[in-house]
Amino acid sequence: MLKKALENVLTEEESDELISAFDQIGEIIIVRIPESLLSKKKIIGKTLLDEVKIVRSVFYQASAVEGEFRTRDLEILAGEDNTETEYKEFGCRFKVDVKNAFFSPRLSTERERIANLVQDGEVITNMFAGIGMFSIMAAKKKKCTVYSLDINPVASKLCDENSSLNKLAGNVISINGDATEIINKQLVDKSDRTLMLLPERSDEFLESAIKTTKNQGIIHYYSHIHADKKSEAGKLSEKHYLKITPVKSEILDSKIVRAVGPRYYQTVVDVKIFK
Ligand SMILES: C[S@@+](CC[C@H](N)C(=O)[O-])C[C@H]1O[C@@H](n2cnc3c(N)ncnc32)[C@H](O)[C@@H]1O
């Protein structure tokens, strides 16, 4: 659809180059534009706004996802300069602010996988919860309690709002602050399941993840890994985890979550820990 919208503005090759660089999130389109097409960015924005029906704003992603809050610079190309919208996933509604709090539609498969693993009665620590997508999807159908931590005040506030937007079987408790500090203060040996989706810094936070997890609880350990062969990425992450973990661990599963560069992958290792 997006390619069709741009057929009068870009050549076939140009639109091929652009096509994997779009995200549509509710009424917003975010587009990453290669150097070679930057001179056409305004016309790309205007065309997308005119041609794609429910779109209200088109933004150019002017920086990578960066900094402590994992946010990005967005420049308005066309439409309303408003970075908030509503997004639906897994039967849940989410208010998102695509500029001021981390959000990626590209993690939806992984969020669904985790939501399907959760059992009634579980306590979960979601250490880097963002706007609470994993937390809310888990609590939507299961009577679980999710401590949803994030250091970004905008993300924690949206997590609270999103909990109210959805009818939940379980309970989501949004806490703003540094995950390590919150765990040390109030969440030691609390969780049956711990999520640590800050892949760039997992090793730094592994000790805190272990601290909040009960004996025989499960940690979902995310990381970034280089692999020449795609099929080896999961096993390489398992090896890395086993090398750095200070506790006895049983590997339950590992897989690629998504590619993040050439021969570079975001992976997850599910482990049961014994302490
Ligand atoms: C990759 S995003 C989380 C993605 C989220 N699970 C989702 O599905 O949308 C990482 C989050 O970690 C938060 N963060 C970074 N450092 C943190 C810390 N020390 N303690 C708690 N949260 C932190 C960032 O603000 C960001 O929202």
Short mmCIF file of C-alpha atoms and ligand atoms in Angstrom, two decimals:
data_model
loop_
_atom_site.label_atom_id
_atom_site.label_comp_id
_atom_site.label_asym_id
_atom_site.label_seq_id
_atom_site.Cartn_x
_atom_site.Cartn_y
_atom_site.Cartn_z
CA MET A 1 0.00 0.00 0.00
CA LEU A 2 2.78 2.42 0.94
CA LYS A 3 4.66 1.56 -2.24
CA LYS A 4 1.56 2.24 -4.31
CA ALA A 5 1.09 5.58 -2.55
CA LEU A 6 4.56 6.67 -3.66
CA GLU A 7 4.48 5.40 -7.25
CA ASN A 8 4.26 8.88 -8.75
CA VAL A 9 6.98 10.34 -6.54
CA LEU A 10 9.76 7.72 -6.51
CA THR A 11 11.27 5.33 -9.03
CA GLU A 12 10.77 1.58 -8.47
CA GLU A 13 14.32 1.26 -7.05
CA GLU A 14 13.90 4.27 -4.77
CA SER A 15 10.67 2.99 -3.30
CA ASP A 16 12.21 -0.49 -2.83
CA GLU A 17 14.99 1.17 -0.86
CA LEU A 18 12.46 2.94 1.33
CA ILE A 19 9.91 0.23 1.82
CA SER A 20 11.48 -1.67 4.74
CA ALA A 21 11.98 1.65 6.52
CA PHE A 22 8.33 2.41 7.31
CA ASP A 23 6.39 1.84 10.48
CA GLN A 24 2.71 2.66 10.62
CA ILE A 25 1.53 3.04 14.21
CA GLY A 26 -2.12 3.96 14.52
CA GLU A 27 -2.55 7.30 12.75
CA ILE A 28 1.21 7.92 12.47
CA ILE A 29 3.76 6.89 9.85
CA ILE A 30 7.45 6.97 10.75
CA VAL A 31 9.86 6.73 7.86
CA ARG A 32 13.63 6.37 7.81
CA ILE A 33 14.98 7.97 4.65
CA PRO A 34 18.37 7.11 3.12
CA GLU A 35 20.83 9.98 2.42
CA SER A 36 20.19 9.69 -1.31
CA LEU A 37 16.46 10.48 -0.92
CA LEU A 38 16.63 13.17 1.78
CA SER A 39 15.99 15.94 -0.75
CA LYS A 40 12.60 14.33 -1.43
CA LYS A 41 11.58 13.91 2.21
CA LYS A 42 8.83 16.58 2.23
CA ILE A 43 7.15 15.26 -0.90
CA ILE A 44 7.40 11.69 0.45
CA GLY A 45 5.68 12.89 3.65
CA LYS A 46 2.97 14.81 1.88
CA THR A 47 2.23 11.97 -0.54
CA LEU A 48 1.93 9.43 2.27
CA LEU A 49 -0.37 11.76 4.19
CA ASP A 50 -2.60 12.28 1.17
CA GLU A 51 -2.65 8.68 -0.03
CA VAL A 52 -2.82 6.56 3.14
CA LYS A 53 -6.30 6.82 4.56
CA ILE A 54 -6.18 6.87 8.33
CA VAL A 55 -2.83 8.67 8.57
CA ARG A 56 -2.80 12.01 10.41
CA SER A 57 0.98 12.64 10.71
CA VAL A 58 4.10 11.56 8.85
CA PHE A 59 7.43 11.82 10.68
CA TYR A 60 10.99 11.39 9.48
CA GLN A 61 13.13 9.44 11.96
CA ALA A 62 16.09 11.78 12.33
CA SER A 63 18.13 9.67 14.77
CA ALA A 64 18.56 6.07 15.83
CA VAL A 65 16.80 4.86 18.99
CA GLU A 66 19.24 6.15 21.59
CA GLY A 67 19.98 7.30 25.13
CA GLU A 68 18.83 5.95 28.46
CA PHE A 69 15.14 6.16 27.49
CA ARG A 70 15.72 4.46 24.10
CA THR A 71 13.88 7.23 22.25
CA ARG A 72 14.43 8.86 18.85
CA ASP A 73 14.31 12.27 17.22
CA LEU A 74 11.35 12.73 14.93
CA GLU A 75 10.85 15.55 12.46
CA ILE A 76 7.38 16.31 11.17
CA LEU A 77 7.16 15.97 7.37
CA ALA A 78 3.42 16.38 6.88
CA GLY A 79 0.22 16.63 8.89
CA GLU A 80 -0.24 17.33 12.58
CA ASP A 81 2.85 17.63 14.79
CA ASN A 82 1.50 15.29 17.47
CA THR A 83 3.47 12.18 18.44
CA GLU A 84 0.69 10.51 20.46
CA THR A 85 -1.63 7.95 18.93
CA GLU A 86 -3.50 4.77 19.78
CA TYR A 87 -2.22 1.37 18.72
CA LYS A 88 -3.86 -2.05 18.99
CA GLU A 89 -2.11 -5.35 19.51
CA PHE A 90 -3.26 -8.76 20.81
CA GLY A 91 -6.71 -7.38 21.57
CA CYS A 92 -5.24 -4.63 23.77
CA ARG A 93 -5.32 -0.85 23.28
CA PHE A 94 -2.23 1.23 23.86
CA LYS A 95 -1.73 4.96 24.01
CA VAL A 96 1.75 5.53 22.63
CA ASP A 97 3.99 8.55 22.29
CA VAL A 98 6.35 7.58 19.51
CA LYS A 99 8.82 10.34 20.35
CA ASN A 100 8.94 10.49 24.13
CA ALA A 101 8.77 6.81 25.14
CA PHE A 102 10.16 3.69 23.51
CA PHE A 103 7.75 1.87 21.26
CA SER A 104 8.24 -0.68 18.49
CA PRO A 105 5.58 -2.56 16.55
CA ARG A 106 8.34 -4.97 15.52
CA LEU A 107 8.31 -6.79 18.87
CA SER A 108 4.70 -7.96 18.53
CA THR A 109 5.52 -11.63 17.86
CA GLU A 110 7.76 -11.80 20.92
CA ARG A 111 5.17 -10.05 23.10
CA GLU A 112 2.57 -12.58 22.04
CA ARG A 113 4.96 -15.48 22.72
CA ILE A 114 5.58 -14.27 26.27
CA ALA A 115 1.90 -13.54 26.93
CA ASN A 116 1.11 -17.12 25.95
CA LEU A 117 3.69 -18.53 28.41
CA VAL A 118 2.23 -16.71 31.43
CA GLN A 119 0.07 -18.73 33.85
CA ASP A 120 -2.62 -17.63 36.31
CA GLY A 121 -1.13 -16.66 39.67
CA GLU A 122 2.31 -15.68 38.36
CA VAL A 123 4.21 -12.68 39.65
CA ILE A 124 6.26 -11.02 36.90
CA THR A 125 8.96 -8.36 37.05
CA ASN A 126 9.13 -6.48 33.76
CA MET A 127 12.37 -4.57 34.37
CA PHE A 128 12.34 -2.34 31.27
CA ALA A 129 8.65 -2.15 30.58
CA GLY A 130 8.34 0.97 28.41
CA ILE A 131 4.66 1.85 28.09
CA GLY A 132 3.73 -1.57 29.51
CA MET A 133 3.01 -3.58 26.39
CA PHE A 134 4.36 -6.95 27.64
CA SER A 135 2.84 -6.30 31.07
CA ILE A 136 -0.64 -5.50 29.79
CA MET A 137 -0.70 -8.30 27.24
CA ALA A 138 0.25 -10.77 29.99
CA ALA A 139 -2.36 -9.40 32.40
CA LYS A 140 -5.08 -9.22 29.75
CA LYS A 141 -5.97 -12.89 29.94
CA LYS A 142 -4.15 -14.24 32.99
CA LYS A 143 -4.66 -13.44 36.67
CA CYS A 144 -1.04 -12.44 37.14
CA THR A 145 0.62 -9.52 38.92
CA VAL A 146 3.14 -7.58 36.84
CA TYR A 147 5.58 -5.08 38.33
CA SER A 148 6.19 -2.84 35.36
CA LEU A 149 9.36 -0.79 35.86
CA ASP A 150 10.77 1.98 33.72
CA ILE A 151 13.15 4.87 34.32
CA ASN A 152 11.37 7.16 31.81
CA PRO A 153 8.53 9.04 33.58
CA VAL A 154 6.59 9.42 30.31
CA ALA A 155 6.70 5.64 29.76
CA SER A 156 5.58 4.88 33.34
CA LYS A 157 2.68 7.32 33.07
CA LEU A 158 1.56 5.82 29.75
CA CYS A 159 1.80 2.35 31.31
CA ASP A 160 -0.62 3.48 34.03
CA GLU A 161 -2.99 4.98 31.46
CA ASN A 162 -2.80 1.86 29.31
CA SER A 163 -3.65 -0.39 32.27
CA SER A 164 -6.84 1.64 32.73
CA LEU A 165 -7.63 1.54 28.99
CA ASN A 166 -7.82 -2.28 29.00
CA LYS A 167 -10.00 -4.71 30.88
CA LEU A 168 -7.41 -6.87 32.61
CA ALA A 169 -7.76 -10.23 34.34
CA GLY A 170 -4.55 -9.51 36.25
CA ASN A 171 -2.90 -6.52 37.82
CA VAL A 172 -0.22 -4.19 36.41
CA ILE A 173 1.73 -2.07 38.90
CA SER A 174 3.69 0.68 37.14
CA ILE A 175 6.75 1.91 39.07
CA ASN A 176 8.95 4.71 37.77
CA GLY A 177 12.68 4.53 38.47
CA ASP A 178 15.87 2.56 37.98
CA ALA A 179 15.17 -1.18 37.85
CA THR A 180 18.10 -2.11 40.11
CA GLU A 181 17.11 0.40 42.79
CA ILE A 182 13.44 -0.64 42.74
CA ILE A 183 14.33 -4.33 42.90
CA ASN A 184 16.72 -3.82 45.82
CA LYS A 185 14.14 -1.78 47.70
CA GLN A 186 10.99 -3.83 47.16
CA LEU A 187 11.18 -6.71 44.72
CA VAL A 188 13.79 -9.17 46.02
CA ASP A 189 12.76 -12.83 45.44
CA LYS A 190 9.34 -11.74 44.17
CA SER A 191 8.95 -12.94 40.61
CA ASP A 192 8.19 -16.25 38.95
CA ARG A 193 9.15 -14.66 35.63
CA THR A 194 11.46 -11.74 34.86
CA LEU A 195 11.69 -9.88 31.58
CA MET A 196 14.77 -7.86 30.75
CA LEU A 197 14.17 -6.26 27.38
CA LEU A 198 17.08 -3.84 27.30
CA PRO A 199 19.29 -6.03 25.12
CA GLU A 200 22.25 -3.66 24.89
CA ARG A 201 22.71 -3.71 28.66
CA SER A 202 21.48 -7.15 29.77
CA ASP A 203 24.80 -8.26 31.24
CA GLU A 204 24.93 -5.18 33.43
CA PHE A 205 21.45 -5.91 34.83
CA LEU A 206 21.62 -9.71 35.08
CA GLU A 207 22.46 -9.63 38.79
CA SER A 208 19.33 -7.55 39.47
CA ALA A 209 17.23 -9.88 37.31
CA ILE A 210 18.45 -12.84 39.37
CA LYS A 211 17.77 -10.92 42.58
CA THR A 212 14.12 -10.29 41.78
CA THR A 213 13.52 -13.85 40.52
CA LYS A 214 12.52 -16.65 42.92
CA ASN A 215 14.37 -19.97 43.08
CA GLN A 216 13.27 -21.97 40.00
CA GLY A 217 11.82 -18.84 38.40
CA ILE A 218 12.30 -17.97 34.74
CA ILE A 219 14.34 -15.15 33.24
CA HIS A 220 13.91 -14.01 29.64
CA TYR A 221 17.39 -12.76 28.84
CA TYR A 222 17.56 -10.56 25.71
CA SER A 223 20.81 -9.67 23.99
CA HIS A 224 22.39 -8.61 20.73
CA ILE A 225 24.71 -11.06 19.08
CA HIS A 226 26.85 -11.28 15.93
CA ALA A 227 26.43 -14.53 14.02
CA ASP A 228 27.80 -15.45 10.59
CA LYS A 229 25.05 -18.02 10.21
CA LYS A 230 21.56 -16.99 11.25
CA SER A 231 20.85 -20.51 12.50
CA GLU A 232 23.62 -20.18 15.09
CA ALA A 233 22.46 -16.95 16.76
CA GLY A 234 20.29 -18.65 19.40
CA LYS A 235 22.99 -21.13 20.44
CA LEU A 236 25.62 -18.37 20.59
CA SER A 237 23.38 -16.38 22.95
CA GLU A 238 22.89 -19.43 25.17
CA LYS A 239 26.67 -19.86 25.31
CA HIS A 240 27.15 -16.21 26.20
CA TYR A 241 24.52 -16.36 28.94
CA LEU A 242 26.03 -19.51 30.45
CA LYS A 243 29.46 -17.89 30.44
CA ILE A 244 28.38 -14.82 32.39
CA THR A 245 25.63 -16.07 34.71
CA PRO A 246 26.59 -16.50 38.35
CA VAL A 247 23.74 -18.97 39.08
CA LYS A 248 22.93 -22.54 38.11
CA SER A 249 20.64 -22.29 35.10
CA GLU A 250 18.66 -24.61 32.89
CA ILE A 251 18.21 -23.36 29.33
CA LEU A 252 14.58 -23.77 28.29
CA ASP A 253 14.65 -22.17 24.86
CA SER A 254 16.44 -19.62 22.69
CA LYS A 255 15.57 -17.83 19.49
CA ILE A 256 16.05 -14.79 17.29
CA VAL A 257 13.61 -11.98 18.11
CA ARG A 258 14.56 -9.88 15.07
CA ALA A 259 17.50 -8.91 12.91
CA VAL A 260 19.04 -5.59 13.97
CA GLY A 261 21.80 -5.32 11.33
CA PRO A 262 23.77 -7.40 8.85
CA ARG A 263 24.65 -10.69 10.65
CA TYR A 264 23.54 -9.01 13.90
CA TYR A 265 20.52 -10.26 15.84
CA GLN A 266 18.41 -9.52 18.86
CA THR A 267 17.93 -12.84 20.62
CA VAL A 268 16.18 -14.18 23.69
CA VAL A 269 17.26 -17.01 25.96
CA ASP A 270 14.64 -18.42 28.37
CA VAL A 271 16.30 -19.83 31.49
CA LYS A 272 15.17 -21.40 34.73
CA ILE A 273 17.43 -20.35 37.58
CA PHE A 274 18.35 -22.18 40.79
CA LYS A 275 19.50 -20.14 43.77
C1 LIG B 1 13.75 -1.55 24.65
S1 LIG B 1 12.78 -0.53 25.67
C2 LIG B 1 11.54 -1.59 26.36
C3 LIG B 1 10.59 -2.17 25.43
C4 LIG B 1 9.27 -2.61 26.02
N1 LIG B 1 9.45 -3.83 26.77
C5 LIG B 1 8.24 -2.76 24.89
O1 LIG B 1 7.85 -3.86 24.54
O2 LIG B 1 7.82 -1.73 24.38
C6 LIG B 1 13.81 -0.29 27.07
C7 LIG B 1 13.20 0.56 28.17
O3 LIG B 1 14.09 0.51 29.29
C8 LIG B 1 14.01 1.74 29.99
N2 LIG B 1 15.20 1.83 30.86
C9 LIG B 1 16.48 2.16 30.53
N3 LIG B 1 17.29 2.09 31.61
C10 LIG B 1 16.52 1.68 32.65
C11 LIG B 1 16.77 1.41 34.02
N4 LIG B 1 17.99 1.54 34.53
N5 LIG B 1 15.73 1.01 34.80
C12 LIG B 1 14.49 0.89 34.29
N6 LIG B 1 14.18 1.15 33.00
C13 LIG B 1 15.18 1.53 32.18
C14 LIG B 1 13.90 2.78 28.88
O4 LIG B 1 13.31 3.97 29.35
C15 LIG B 1 13.03 2.04 27.84
O5 LIG B 1 11.66 2.39 27.97
#
